[in-house]
Short mmCIF file of C-alpha atoms in Angstrom, two decimals:
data_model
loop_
_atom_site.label_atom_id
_atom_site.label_comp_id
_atom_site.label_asym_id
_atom_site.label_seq_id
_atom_site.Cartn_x
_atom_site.Cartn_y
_atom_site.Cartn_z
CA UNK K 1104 9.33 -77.72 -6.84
CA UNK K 1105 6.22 -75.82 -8.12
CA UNK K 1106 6.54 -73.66 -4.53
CA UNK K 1107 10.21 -73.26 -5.61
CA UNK K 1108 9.71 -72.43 -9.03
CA UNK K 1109 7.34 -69.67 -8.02
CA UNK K 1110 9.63 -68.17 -5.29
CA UNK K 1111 12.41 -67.85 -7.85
CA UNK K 1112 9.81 -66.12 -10.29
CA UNK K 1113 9.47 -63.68 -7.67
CA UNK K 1114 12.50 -62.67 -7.03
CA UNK K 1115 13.37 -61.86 -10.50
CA UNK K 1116 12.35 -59.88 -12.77
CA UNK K 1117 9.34 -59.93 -15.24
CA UNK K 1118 10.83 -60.43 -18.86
CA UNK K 1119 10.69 -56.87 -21.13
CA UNK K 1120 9.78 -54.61 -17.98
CA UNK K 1121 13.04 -54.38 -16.05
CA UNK K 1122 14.78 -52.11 -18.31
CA UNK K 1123 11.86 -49.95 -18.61
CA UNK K 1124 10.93 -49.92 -14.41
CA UNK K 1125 14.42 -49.15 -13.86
CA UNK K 1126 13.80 -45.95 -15.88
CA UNK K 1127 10.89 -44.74 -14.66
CA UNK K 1128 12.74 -44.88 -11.13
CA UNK K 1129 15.51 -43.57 -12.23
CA UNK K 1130 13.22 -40.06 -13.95
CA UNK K 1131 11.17 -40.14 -10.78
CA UNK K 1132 14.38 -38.70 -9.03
CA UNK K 1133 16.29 -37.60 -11.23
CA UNK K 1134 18.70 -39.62 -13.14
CA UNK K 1135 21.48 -36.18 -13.31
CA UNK K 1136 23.29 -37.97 -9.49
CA UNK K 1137 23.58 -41.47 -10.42
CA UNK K 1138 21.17 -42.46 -7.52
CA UNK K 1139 17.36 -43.45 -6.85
CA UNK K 1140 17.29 -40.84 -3.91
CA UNK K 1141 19.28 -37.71 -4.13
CA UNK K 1142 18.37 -37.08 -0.73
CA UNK K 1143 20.79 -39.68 1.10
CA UNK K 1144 23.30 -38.87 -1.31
CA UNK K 1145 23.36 -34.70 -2.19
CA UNK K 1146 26.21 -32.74 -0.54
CA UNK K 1147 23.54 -29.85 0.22
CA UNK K 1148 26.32 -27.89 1.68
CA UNK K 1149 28.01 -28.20 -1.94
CA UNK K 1150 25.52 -26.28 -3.71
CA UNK K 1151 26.63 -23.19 -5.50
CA UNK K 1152 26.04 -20.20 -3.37
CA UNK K 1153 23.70 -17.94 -5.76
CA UNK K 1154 21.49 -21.26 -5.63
CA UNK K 1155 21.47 -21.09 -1.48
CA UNK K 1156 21.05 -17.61 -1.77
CA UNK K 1157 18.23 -17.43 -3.96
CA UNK K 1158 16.58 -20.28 -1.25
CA UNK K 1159 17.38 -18.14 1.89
CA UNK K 1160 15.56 -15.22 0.21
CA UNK K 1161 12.31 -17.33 -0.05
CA UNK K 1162 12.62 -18.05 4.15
CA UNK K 1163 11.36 -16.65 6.96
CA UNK K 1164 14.38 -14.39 9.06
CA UNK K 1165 14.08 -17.35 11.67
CA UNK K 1166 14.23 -19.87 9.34
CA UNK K 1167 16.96 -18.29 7.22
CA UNK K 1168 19.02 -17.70 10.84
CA UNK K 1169 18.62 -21.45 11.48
CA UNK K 1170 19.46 -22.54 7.98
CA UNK K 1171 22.68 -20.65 8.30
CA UNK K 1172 23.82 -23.23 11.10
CA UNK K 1173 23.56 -26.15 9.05
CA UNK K 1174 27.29 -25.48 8.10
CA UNK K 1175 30.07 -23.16 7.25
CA UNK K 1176 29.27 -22.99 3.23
CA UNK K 1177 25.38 -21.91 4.56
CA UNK K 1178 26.63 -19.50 6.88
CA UNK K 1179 28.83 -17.67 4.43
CA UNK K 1180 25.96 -16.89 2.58
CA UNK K 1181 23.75 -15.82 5.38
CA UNK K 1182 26.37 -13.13 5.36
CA UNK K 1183 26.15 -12.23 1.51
CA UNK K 1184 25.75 -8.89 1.49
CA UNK K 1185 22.89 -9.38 -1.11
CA UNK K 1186 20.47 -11.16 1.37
CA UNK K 1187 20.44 -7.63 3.40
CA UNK K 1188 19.34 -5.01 1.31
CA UNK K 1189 15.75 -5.61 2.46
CA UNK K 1190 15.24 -6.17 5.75
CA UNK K 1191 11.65 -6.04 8.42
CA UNK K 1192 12.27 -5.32 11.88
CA UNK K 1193 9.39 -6.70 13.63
CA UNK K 1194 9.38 -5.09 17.21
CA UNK K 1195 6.30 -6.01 19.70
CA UNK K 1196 5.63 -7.18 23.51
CA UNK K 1197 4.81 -10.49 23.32
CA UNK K 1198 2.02 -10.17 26.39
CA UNK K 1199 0.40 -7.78 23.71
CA UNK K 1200 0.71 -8.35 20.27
CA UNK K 1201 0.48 -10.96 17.14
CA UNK K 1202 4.01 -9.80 15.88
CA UNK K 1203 6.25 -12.29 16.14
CA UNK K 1204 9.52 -9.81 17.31
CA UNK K 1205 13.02 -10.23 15.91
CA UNK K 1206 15.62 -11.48 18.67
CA UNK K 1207 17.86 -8.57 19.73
CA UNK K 1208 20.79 -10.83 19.68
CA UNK K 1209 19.77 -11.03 15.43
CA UNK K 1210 19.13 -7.11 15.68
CA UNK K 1211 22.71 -6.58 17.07
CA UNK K 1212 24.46 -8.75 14.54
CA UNK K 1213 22.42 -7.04 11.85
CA UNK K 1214 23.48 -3.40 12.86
CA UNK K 1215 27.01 -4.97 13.40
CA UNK K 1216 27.53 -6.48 10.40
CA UNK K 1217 25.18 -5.48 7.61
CA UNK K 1218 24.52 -2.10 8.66
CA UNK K 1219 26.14 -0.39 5.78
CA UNK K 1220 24.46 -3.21 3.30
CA UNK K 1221 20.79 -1.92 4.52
CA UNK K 1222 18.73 -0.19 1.64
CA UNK K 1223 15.23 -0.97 2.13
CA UNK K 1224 14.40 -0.85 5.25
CA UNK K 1225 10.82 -1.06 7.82
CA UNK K 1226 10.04 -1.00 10.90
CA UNK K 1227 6.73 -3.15 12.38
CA UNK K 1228 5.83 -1.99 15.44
CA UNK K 1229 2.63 -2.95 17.45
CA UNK K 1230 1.19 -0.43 19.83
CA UNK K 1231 3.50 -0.32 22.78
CA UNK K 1232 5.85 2.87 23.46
CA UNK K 1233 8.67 0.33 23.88
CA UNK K 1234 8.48 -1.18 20.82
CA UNK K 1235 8.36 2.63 18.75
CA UNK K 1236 11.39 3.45 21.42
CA UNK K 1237 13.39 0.47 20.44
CA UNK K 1238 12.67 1.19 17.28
CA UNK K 1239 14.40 4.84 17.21
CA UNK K 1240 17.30 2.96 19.46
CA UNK K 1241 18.24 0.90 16.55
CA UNK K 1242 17.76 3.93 13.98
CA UNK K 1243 20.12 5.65 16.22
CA UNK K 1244 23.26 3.05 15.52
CA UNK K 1245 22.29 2.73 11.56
CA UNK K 1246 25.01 5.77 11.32
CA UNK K 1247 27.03 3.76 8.45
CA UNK K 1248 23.55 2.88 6.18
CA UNK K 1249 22.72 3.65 2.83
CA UNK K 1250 19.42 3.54 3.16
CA UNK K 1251 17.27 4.16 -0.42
CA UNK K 1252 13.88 3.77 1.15
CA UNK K 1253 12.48 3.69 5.11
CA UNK K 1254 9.11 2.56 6.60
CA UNK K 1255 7.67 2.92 10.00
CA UNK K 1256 4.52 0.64 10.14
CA UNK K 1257 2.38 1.22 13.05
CA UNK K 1258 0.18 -1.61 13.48
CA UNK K 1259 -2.30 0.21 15.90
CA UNK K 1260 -2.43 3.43 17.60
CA UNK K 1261 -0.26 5.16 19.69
CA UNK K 1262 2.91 3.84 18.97
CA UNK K 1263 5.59 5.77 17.88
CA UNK K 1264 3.11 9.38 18.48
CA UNK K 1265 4.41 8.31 22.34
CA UNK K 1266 7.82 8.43 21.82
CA UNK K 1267 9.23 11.63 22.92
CA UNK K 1268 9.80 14.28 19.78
CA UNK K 1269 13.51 15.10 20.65
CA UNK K 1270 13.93 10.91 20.79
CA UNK K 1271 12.09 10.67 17.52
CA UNK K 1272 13.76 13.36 16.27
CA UNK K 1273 17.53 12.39 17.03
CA UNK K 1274 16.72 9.18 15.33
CA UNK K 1275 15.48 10.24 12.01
CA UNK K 1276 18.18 12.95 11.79
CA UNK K 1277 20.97 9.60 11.80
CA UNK K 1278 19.29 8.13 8.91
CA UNK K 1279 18.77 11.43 6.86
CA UNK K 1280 22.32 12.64 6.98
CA UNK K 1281 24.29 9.27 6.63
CA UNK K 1282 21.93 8.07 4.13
CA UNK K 1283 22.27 10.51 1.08
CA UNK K 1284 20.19 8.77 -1.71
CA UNK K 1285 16.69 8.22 0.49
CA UNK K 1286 14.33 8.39 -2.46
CA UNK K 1287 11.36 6.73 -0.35
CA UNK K 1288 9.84 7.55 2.72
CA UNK K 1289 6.52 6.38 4.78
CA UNK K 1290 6.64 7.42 8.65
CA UNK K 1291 2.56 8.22 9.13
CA UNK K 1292 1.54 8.63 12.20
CA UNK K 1293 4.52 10.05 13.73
CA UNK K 1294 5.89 13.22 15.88
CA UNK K 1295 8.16 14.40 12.49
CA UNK K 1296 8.38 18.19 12.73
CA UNK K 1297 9.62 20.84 10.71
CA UNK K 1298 13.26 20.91 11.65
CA UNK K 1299 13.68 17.07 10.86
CA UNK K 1300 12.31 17.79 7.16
CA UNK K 1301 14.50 20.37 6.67
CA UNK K 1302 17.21 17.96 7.47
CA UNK K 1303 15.72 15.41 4.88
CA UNK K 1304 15.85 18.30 2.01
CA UNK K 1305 19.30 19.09 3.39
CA UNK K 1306 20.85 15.49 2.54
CA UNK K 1307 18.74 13.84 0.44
CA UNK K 1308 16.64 17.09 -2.19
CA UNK K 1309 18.12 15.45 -5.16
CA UNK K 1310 17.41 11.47 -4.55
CA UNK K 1311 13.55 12.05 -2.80
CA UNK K 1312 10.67 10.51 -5.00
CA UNK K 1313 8.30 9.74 -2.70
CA UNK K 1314 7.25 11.12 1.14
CA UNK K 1315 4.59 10.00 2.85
CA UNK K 1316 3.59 11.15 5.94
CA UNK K 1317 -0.05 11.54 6.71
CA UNK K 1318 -1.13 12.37 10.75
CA UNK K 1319 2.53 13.92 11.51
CA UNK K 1320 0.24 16.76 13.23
CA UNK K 1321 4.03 18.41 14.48
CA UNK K 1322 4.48 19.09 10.45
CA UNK K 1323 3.56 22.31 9.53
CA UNK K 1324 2.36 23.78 5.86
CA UNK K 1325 6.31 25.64 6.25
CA UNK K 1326 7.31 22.41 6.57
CA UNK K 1327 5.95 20.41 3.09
CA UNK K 1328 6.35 23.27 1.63
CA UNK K 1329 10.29 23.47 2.10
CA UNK K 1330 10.11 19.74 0.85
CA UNK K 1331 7.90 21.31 -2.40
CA UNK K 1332 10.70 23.95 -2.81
CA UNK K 1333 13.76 21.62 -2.97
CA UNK K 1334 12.66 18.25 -3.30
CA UNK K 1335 12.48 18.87 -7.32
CA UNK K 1336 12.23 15.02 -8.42
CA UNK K 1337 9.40 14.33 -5.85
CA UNK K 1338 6.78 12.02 -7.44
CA UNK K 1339 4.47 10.98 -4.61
CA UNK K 1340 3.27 12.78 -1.84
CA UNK K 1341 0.88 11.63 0.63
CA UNK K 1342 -0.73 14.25 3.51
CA UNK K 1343 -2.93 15.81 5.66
CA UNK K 1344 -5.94 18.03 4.32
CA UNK K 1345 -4.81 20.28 7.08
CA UNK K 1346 -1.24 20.93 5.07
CA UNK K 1347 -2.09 21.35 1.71
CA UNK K 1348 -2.35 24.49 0.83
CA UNK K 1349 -1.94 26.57 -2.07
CA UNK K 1350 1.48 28.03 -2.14
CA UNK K 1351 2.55 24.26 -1.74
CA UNK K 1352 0.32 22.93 -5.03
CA UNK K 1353 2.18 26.40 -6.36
CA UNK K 1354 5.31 25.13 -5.58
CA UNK K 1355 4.60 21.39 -7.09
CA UNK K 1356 4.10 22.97 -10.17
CA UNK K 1357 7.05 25.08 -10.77
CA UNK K 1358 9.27 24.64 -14.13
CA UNK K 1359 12.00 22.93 -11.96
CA UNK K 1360 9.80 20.35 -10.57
CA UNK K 1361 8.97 17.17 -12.13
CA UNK K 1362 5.99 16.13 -13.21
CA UNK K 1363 3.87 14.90 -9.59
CA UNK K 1364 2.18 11.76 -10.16
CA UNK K 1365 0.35 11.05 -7.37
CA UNK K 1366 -1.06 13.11 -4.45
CA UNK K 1367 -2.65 11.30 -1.80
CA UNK K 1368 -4.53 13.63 0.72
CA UNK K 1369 -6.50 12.66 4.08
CA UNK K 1370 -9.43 14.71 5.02
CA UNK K 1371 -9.68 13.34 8.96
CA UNK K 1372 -12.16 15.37 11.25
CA UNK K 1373 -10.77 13.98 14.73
CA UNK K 1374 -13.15 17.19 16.70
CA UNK K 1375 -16.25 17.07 15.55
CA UNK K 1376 -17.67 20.40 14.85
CA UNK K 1377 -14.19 22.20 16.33
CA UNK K 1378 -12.14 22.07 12.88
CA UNK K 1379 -12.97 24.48 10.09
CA UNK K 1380 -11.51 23.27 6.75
CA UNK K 1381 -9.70 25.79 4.54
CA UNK K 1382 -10.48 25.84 0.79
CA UNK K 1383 -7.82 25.71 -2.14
CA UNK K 1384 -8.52 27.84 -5.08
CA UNK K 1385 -9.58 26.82 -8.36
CA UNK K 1386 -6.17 28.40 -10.13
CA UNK K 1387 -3.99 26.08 -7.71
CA UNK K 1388 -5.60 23.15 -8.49
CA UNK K 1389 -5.13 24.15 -12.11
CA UNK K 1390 -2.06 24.60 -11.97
CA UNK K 1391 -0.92 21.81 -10.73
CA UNK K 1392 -2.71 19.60 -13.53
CA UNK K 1393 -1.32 21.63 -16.57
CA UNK K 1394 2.05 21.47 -15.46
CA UNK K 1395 1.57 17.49 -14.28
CA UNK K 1396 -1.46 16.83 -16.69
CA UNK K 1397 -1.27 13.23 -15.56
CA UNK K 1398 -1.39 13.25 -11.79
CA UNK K 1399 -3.70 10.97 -9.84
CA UNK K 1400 -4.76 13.35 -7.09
CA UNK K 1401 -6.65 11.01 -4.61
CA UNK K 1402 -8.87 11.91 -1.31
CA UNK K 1403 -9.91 10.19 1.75
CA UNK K 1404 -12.36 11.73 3.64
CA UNK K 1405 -14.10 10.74 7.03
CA UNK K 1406 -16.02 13.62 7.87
CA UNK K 1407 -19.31 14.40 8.86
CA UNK K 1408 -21.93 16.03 7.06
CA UNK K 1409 -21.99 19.18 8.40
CA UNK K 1410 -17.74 19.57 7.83
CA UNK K 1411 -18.16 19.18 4.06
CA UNK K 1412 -19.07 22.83 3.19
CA UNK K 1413 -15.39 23.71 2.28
CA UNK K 1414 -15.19 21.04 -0.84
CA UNK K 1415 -16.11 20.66 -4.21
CA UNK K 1416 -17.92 24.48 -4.67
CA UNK K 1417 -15.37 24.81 -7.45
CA UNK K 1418 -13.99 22.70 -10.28
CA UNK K 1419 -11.67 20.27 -8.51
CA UNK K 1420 -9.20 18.00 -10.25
CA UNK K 1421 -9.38 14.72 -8.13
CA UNK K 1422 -9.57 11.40 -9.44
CA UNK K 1423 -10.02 9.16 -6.80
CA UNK K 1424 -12.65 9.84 -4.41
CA UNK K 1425 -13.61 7.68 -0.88
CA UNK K 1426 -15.69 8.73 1.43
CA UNK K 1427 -15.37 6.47 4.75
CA UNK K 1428 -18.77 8.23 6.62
CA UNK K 1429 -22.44 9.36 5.52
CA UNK K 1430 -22.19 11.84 2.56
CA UNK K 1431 -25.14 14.05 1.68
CA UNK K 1432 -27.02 13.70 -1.79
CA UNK K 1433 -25.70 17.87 -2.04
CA UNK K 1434 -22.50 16.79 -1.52
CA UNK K 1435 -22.84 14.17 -4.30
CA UNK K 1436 -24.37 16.55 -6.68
CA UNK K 1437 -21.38 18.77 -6.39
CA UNK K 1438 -19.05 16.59 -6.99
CA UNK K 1439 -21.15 15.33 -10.15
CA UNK K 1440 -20.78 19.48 -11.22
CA UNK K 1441 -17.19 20.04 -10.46
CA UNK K 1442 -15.38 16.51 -10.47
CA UNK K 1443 -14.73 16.11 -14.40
CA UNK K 1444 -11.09 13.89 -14.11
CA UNK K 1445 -13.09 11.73 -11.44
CA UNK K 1446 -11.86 8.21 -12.21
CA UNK K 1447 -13.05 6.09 -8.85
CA UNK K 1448 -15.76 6.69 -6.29
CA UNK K 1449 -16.55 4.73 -3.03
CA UNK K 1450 -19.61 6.11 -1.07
CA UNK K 1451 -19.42 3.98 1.83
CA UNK K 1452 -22.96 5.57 3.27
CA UNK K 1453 -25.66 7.75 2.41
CA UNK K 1454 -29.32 8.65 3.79
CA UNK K 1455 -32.69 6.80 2.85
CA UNK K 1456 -32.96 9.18 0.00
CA UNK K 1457 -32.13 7.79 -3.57
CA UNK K 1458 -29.16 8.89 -5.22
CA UNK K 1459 -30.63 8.16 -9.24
CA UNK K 1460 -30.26 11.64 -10.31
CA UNK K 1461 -27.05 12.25 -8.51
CA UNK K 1462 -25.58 9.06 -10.02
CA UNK K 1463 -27.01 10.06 -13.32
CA UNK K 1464 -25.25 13.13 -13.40
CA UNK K 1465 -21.93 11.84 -12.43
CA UNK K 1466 -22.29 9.21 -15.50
CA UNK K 1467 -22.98 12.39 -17.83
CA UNK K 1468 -20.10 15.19 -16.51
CA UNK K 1469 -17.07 12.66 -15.53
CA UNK K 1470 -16.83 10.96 -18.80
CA UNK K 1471 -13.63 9.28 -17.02
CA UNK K 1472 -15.26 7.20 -14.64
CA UNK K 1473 -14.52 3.73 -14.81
CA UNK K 1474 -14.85 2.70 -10.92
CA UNK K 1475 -17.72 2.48 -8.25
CA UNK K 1476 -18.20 1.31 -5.60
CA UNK K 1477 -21.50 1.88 -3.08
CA UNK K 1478 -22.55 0.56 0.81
CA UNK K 1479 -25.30 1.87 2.76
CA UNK K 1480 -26.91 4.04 0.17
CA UNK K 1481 -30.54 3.84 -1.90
CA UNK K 1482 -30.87 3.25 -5.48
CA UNK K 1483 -33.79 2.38 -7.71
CA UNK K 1484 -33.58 -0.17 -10.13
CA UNK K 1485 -34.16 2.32 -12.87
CA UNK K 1486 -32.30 4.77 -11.67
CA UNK K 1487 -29.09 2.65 -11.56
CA UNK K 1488 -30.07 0.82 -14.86
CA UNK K 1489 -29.61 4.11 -16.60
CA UNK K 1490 -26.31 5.20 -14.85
CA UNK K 1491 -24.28 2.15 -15.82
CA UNK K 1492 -26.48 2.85 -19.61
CA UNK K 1493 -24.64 5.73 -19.58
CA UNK K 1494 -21.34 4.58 -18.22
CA UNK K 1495 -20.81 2.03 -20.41
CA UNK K 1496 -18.37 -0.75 -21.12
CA UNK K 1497 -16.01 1.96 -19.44
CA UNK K 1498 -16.79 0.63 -15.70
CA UNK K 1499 -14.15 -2.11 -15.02
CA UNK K 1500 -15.10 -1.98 -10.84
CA UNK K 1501 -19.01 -1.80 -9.94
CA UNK K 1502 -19.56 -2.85 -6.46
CA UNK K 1503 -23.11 -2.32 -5.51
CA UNK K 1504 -24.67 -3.73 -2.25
CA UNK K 1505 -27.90 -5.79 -2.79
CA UNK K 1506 -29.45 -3.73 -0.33
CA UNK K 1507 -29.35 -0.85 -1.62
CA UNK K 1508 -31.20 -1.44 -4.96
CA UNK K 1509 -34.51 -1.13 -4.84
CA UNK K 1510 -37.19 -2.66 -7.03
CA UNK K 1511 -39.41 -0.79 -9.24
CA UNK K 1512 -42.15 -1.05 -11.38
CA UNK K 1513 -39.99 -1.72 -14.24
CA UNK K 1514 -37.42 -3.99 -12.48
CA UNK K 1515 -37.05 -6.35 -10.21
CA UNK K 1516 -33.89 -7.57 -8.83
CA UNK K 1517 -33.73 -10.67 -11.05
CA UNK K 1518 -34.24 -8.89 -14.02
CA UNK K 1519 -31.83 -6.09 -12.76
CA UNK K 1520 -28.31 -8.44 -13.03
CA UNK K 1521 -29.27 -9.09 -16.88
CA UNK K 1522 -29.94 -5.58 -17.73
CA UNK K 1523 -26.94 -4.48 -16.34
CA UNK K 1524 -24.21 -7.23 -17.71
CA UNK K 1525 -25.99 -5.97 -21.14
CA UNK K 1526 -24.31 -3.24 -20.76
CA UNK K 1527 -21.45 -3.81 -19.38
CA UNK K 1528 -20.60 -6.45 -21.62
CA UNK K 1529 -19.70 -9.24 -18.86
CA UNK K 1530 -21.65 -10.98 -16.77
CA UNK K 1531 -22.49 -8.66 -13.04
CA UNK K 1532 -24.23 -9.67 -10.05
CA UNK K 1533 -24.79 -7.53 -6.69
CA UNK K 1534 -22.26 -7.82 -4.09
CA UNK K 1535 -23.30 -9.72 -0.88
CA UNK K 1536 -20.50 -7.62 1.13
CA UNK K 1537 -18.44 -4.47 0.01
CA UNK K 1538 -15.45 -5.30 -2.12
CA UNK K 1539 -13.43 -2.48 -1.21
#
């Protein structure tokens, strides 16, 4: 009886806890179905489509393209209209690159049924010529898009410079003159010439915002400069050293342009020695900034020493400054002299000759500095002690390598980190590896 007594204990329940336990399972789950486990009860194909559609944006394109066979409710909305206005084509060979390619059967139905839904579209590409061809093939058939902004993403070198310039060409000219409201536009490291930007300006002068097209070397100074003359709402341009010149910064600053907010220019010596770089006149440069008083105008150089002669004799407006190669303490001290709207600088090498006074000076003349960033250079102690003194509270970014502080008779490293939050006003340490 006592055995039986205790088995029919256990199989009920424990006075003044049922009620309760039954709740807790029942919040666990979710008490809004009526059941302990929504999952073997749910009608997922039910669900409201905004709710599906909000899910399938979260999802990979393979996912998403598997989802949409779980059944005819999911599959409608795999064909909302919505889910297409962004869209990646990834486009590799498989025997020689990480990108995981999308299936041309997908790429088919895409252009066949959400071609004219496109607006934001890119194109990943790894190195191979067939990939940048296939590429162009499927730009060719987007002749019913409304494409607002369009990315070709080289992942390496050569890529789409391969592809033949009449090819190239043919399929850029599709997109520019179906799509009339292209407002963005990356395609570096392309063969873009002249005659396909004059097609852009044709179609699309009063939509463009933003071009970016750095190492297009068929692009003439004619070229962005016809983009300058019409393109009157551009914003952003990004380009090679090699086409800025100074009718276009002329041009930029006209009454009927807008107000440029960024200009992003690459200074790339590919032949050594062979390249003579062109310099832009002080009146250009101003006046550019008094008719877009704002403008970030931001520089990339790898060069080497002996190609910097052309820069930074004269007042220049630039903000942003990196420097990818070895950079001479003269070239330093220049831009401490003419570089007053300097906001960021990244000195990614130097000599084995301290840089205190040049630092020093840049702290004193660009009173807008707030960013800095150095690698393979030589600074005392002292020296850089008294630059961020100067600088202030102002210098949000300070990546220094420990290496290249060197201890003094007044500081030693340990010391240094304490001296330096001081003034900053937050706690700093030396980097271990660059930041940037």
């Amino acid at each position: 009886m006592k055995r039986a007594g205790q088995k029919v204990v256990a199989g009920t329940e424990a006075p003044g806890t049922s009620q309760t336990s039954k709740k807790q399972k029942t919040s666990l789950y979710g008490s809004g179905l009526g059941e302990s486990d929504p999952c073997t009860s749910m009608d997922w194909g039910s669900l409201p489509h905004h709710v599906i559609l909000r899910v399938f944006q979260f999802l990979t394109l393979v996912d998403r393209a598997r989802a949409s066979s779980v059944c005819r409710r999911w599959n409608e909305v795999f064909h909302i209209p919505d889910l297409w206005r962004r869209f990646e084509f990834e486009l590799s060979q498989p025997a020689t690159s990480y990108l995981k390619s999308t299936h041309p059967d997908l790429i088919q139905q895409i252009i066949k049924r959400h071609a004219d839904h496109l607006q934001y579209v890119s194109f990943k590409v790894d190195s191979s010529t067939e990939s940048a061809e296939a590429a162009c093939d499927i730009l060719s058939q987007l002749v019913n898009c409304s494409i607002k902004t369009l990315g070709l993403i080289s992942t390496a070198k050569p890529s789409f410079m391969n592809v033949s310039k009449a090819h190239f060409a043919s399929a850029l000219t599709v997109v520019f003159v179906n799509s009339k409201s292209l407002s963005s536009i990356k395609i570096d490291d392309t063969p873009l010439d002249d005659p396909s930007l004059k097609v852009l300006v044709a179609n699309n002068s009063d939509t463009l915002k933003l071009l970016k097209m750095s190492s297009c070397p068929h692009v003439s100074p004619a070229g962005i400069l016809c983009v300058a003359d019409q393109c009157h709402g551009l914003k952003e341009l990004a380009l090679n050293y090699y086409i800025l010149s100074d009718e276009l910064l002329l041009a930029l600053s006209s009454e009927k342009h807008v107000d440029l907010e960024h200009l992003r220019i690459d200074v790339v010596s590919e032949n050594p020695g062979q390249v003579q770089f062109h310099t832009i006149k002080k009146q250009s440069w101003d006046a550019l900034v008094k008719h877009s008083p704002k403008v970030n105008i931001v520089m990339y150089f790898f060069l080497y020493e002996d190609e910097f002669d052309a820069f930074f004799r004269e007042e220049t407006p630039v903000t942003h400054l990196y420097f990818g190669r070895a950079v001479s303490k003269a070239m330093l001290g220049r831009i401490g002299m003419n570089c007053p709207r300097l906001i960021e600088l990244v000195v990614c090498a130097n000599g084995l000759q301290p840089l205190d006074d040049e630092l020093i000076q840049i702290a004193e003349r660009c009173k807008n500095l707030t960013a800095m960033g150095l690698g393979e250079c030589e600074v005392t102690c002292r020296g850089f002690i008294e630059f961020v003194k100067m600088c202030g509270g102002r210098l949000t970014q300070l990546s220094i390598m420990e290496e290249v502080l060197i201890p003094d008779s007044d500081y030693s490293l340990d010391r240094l980190h304490l001296e330096v939050s001081k003034h900053l006003g937050r706690m700093w340490f030396p980097d271990m590896m660059p930041t940037w």
